[in-house]
Amino acid sequence: MSVAFVDREFLDIMTRKKIVLEPIANESTRKATYKKRKKGLLKKVSELSTLCGINACALIYSPYDPQPEIWPPSHGAVRRVLTKFREMPAMERSKKMLNHEGFLTQRIAKANEQLRKLRKDNREKEMIHVMYQCLTAKDLLLNLNLVDLNDLGWVIDNTVKEIDRRVETLTTNVEPRQMLVARFEGAPVDDHFPMNRQPWYMNHAMPAQPGQDAGPILPDVNADNDGNMVQNFYR
Amino acid sequence: MAKKSSMGRQKIAIAKIPKKNHLQVTFSKRRSGLFKKASELCTLCGVEVAIIVFSPAGKPFSFGHHEVDTVIDRFLTRRPKPAESVPACQILEAHRNNNIRELNFVLAHLLNQVEFERKNGEELERFRIANEKGVWWELPIERLGTGELEQLKLAMEELRRNVVEQSSMLAGDHRSGMELFGTVDHVHGSIQFQDCEDVLETKPLDHVNGGISSSSAPAFSNYLNFRRDDGIF
């Protein structure tokens, strides 16, 4: 067989390790691998057939034997499955028929899709972090390029949407004051609000925009009797 | 949201699966795994293979190296393998095998990157959870009270204004920089940011070099020291 073999490190092939998908150069390793994997493959076909109650067959031609390795173990049984296969209309057969190249191309497409999605999700996570960082350090914006800024803007908009949704839920269901109490009873305050933690807006010196208020103004409902706002959240 | 990990390896009795859903899922997964194993066997040991399975619904699925029909014919006609003698066939086969090796190479590279991104995601998740313990506004929205939500929203809006301002500056003209990426609603005077995904999609995916070409890579990633290259090749 005219296949170009590449030298592969002779390692203990019997251990579970990430395998390099290249033709095995070493003759005896190749034969040993073949024996082991062939056995495993036929076992898997058998299991699939039994577990799902379906017809199946496998043919393996190796340079080590003119006779093919088969499953089911009888020629007759294999022929029956093949006949059933060939009896199907050509369209049906070829719809899910894969040669090696086709199979790999399909897997590549799936992996690409996976990668794209993961990258998108990770990018979103990163930008959310940047967004939170920017709340306390406005200068960070200067390090971002246009791509970053666009993504940041998108993430901000998303967060605002979430906030709006949440506010909607809170105000249409329960009295805000009751909600406040409910939250305290549920929240593990000590873990999240250590006593030395200052509310962020105290450190935050964002210059007021012309025509805008200098800081957040809260409705009375969340203030205590003295009109103190967020300080009450901290113990 | 963190991805829920699967149940892991469970020992299963080799008998027909009673539940139809379970059966269908098992079929899909195992069929896929079976073809994968066959593909590996062919590549590693240089053998010819054909596998045919029928789905629970009776649809035929098949995998063959090099071709399903070739191997089936070989079996049915009991023909011993010819072709060793014909040089043209040898060249053709060598060519195909080369092709397959290249595809395997590309696939392995991609799978490495997928693994890298997955680990990346997990680390980002851990990072996020760690940060939640620090300041209240990094908590999930559901855990915030009305007052806090209002504050946060105002802060967000302020930040958004700054982002727009900064973009305009970078874009270098009096128009909003966001027109480059987003759409401007002149009636309401608002700017719609383009979905991250759309921006990333502007450049075609370069399969061999693994994803997005570096010229459009974001600048800031160095913040978190997450490297964009996977350091594999």
XYZ file of N, CA and C in Angstrom, chain B residues 7 46 73 76 95 102 147 152 155 187 189 205 207 213:
42
model
N -23.526 13.666 33.211
C -23.482 12.697 34.300
C -22.192 11.895 34.293
N -4.196 2.348 8.172
C -4.279 2.197 6.723
C -5.120 1.019 6.285
N -18.816 -3.611 -2.570
C -18.631 -4.391 -3.800
C -17.532 -5.422 -3.626
N -19.068 -8.251 -1.685
C -20.113 -9.013 -2.363
C -19.583 -9.822 -3.540
N -2.853 10.417 -3.080
C -3.401 11.776 -3.084
C -4.549 11.909 -2.088
N -4.462 15.939 5.808
C -4.595 17.390 5.975
C -5.866 17.737 6.738
N -33.694 50.069 44.551
C -32.820 51.239 44.671
C -31.505 51.017 43.968
N -27.655 51.529 39.475
C -26.856 50.820 38.480
C -27.226 51.284 37.078
N -25.745 54.580 36.338
C -24.309 54.438 36.094
C -24.060 53.876 34.699
N -34.134 59.949 14.301
C -35.404 60.471 14.813
C -35.347 60.583 16.328
N -32.595 60.089 18.004
C -31.250 60.466 18.428
C -30.564 59.373 19.212
N -13.882 33.525 8.628
C -13.080 32.621 9.443
C -12.003 31.966 8.596
N -9.844 29.035 8.324
C -9.789 27.718 8.953
C -8.386 27.286 9.323
N -8.866 36.538 11.704
C -7.524 37.065 11.421
C -7.186 38.178 12.396
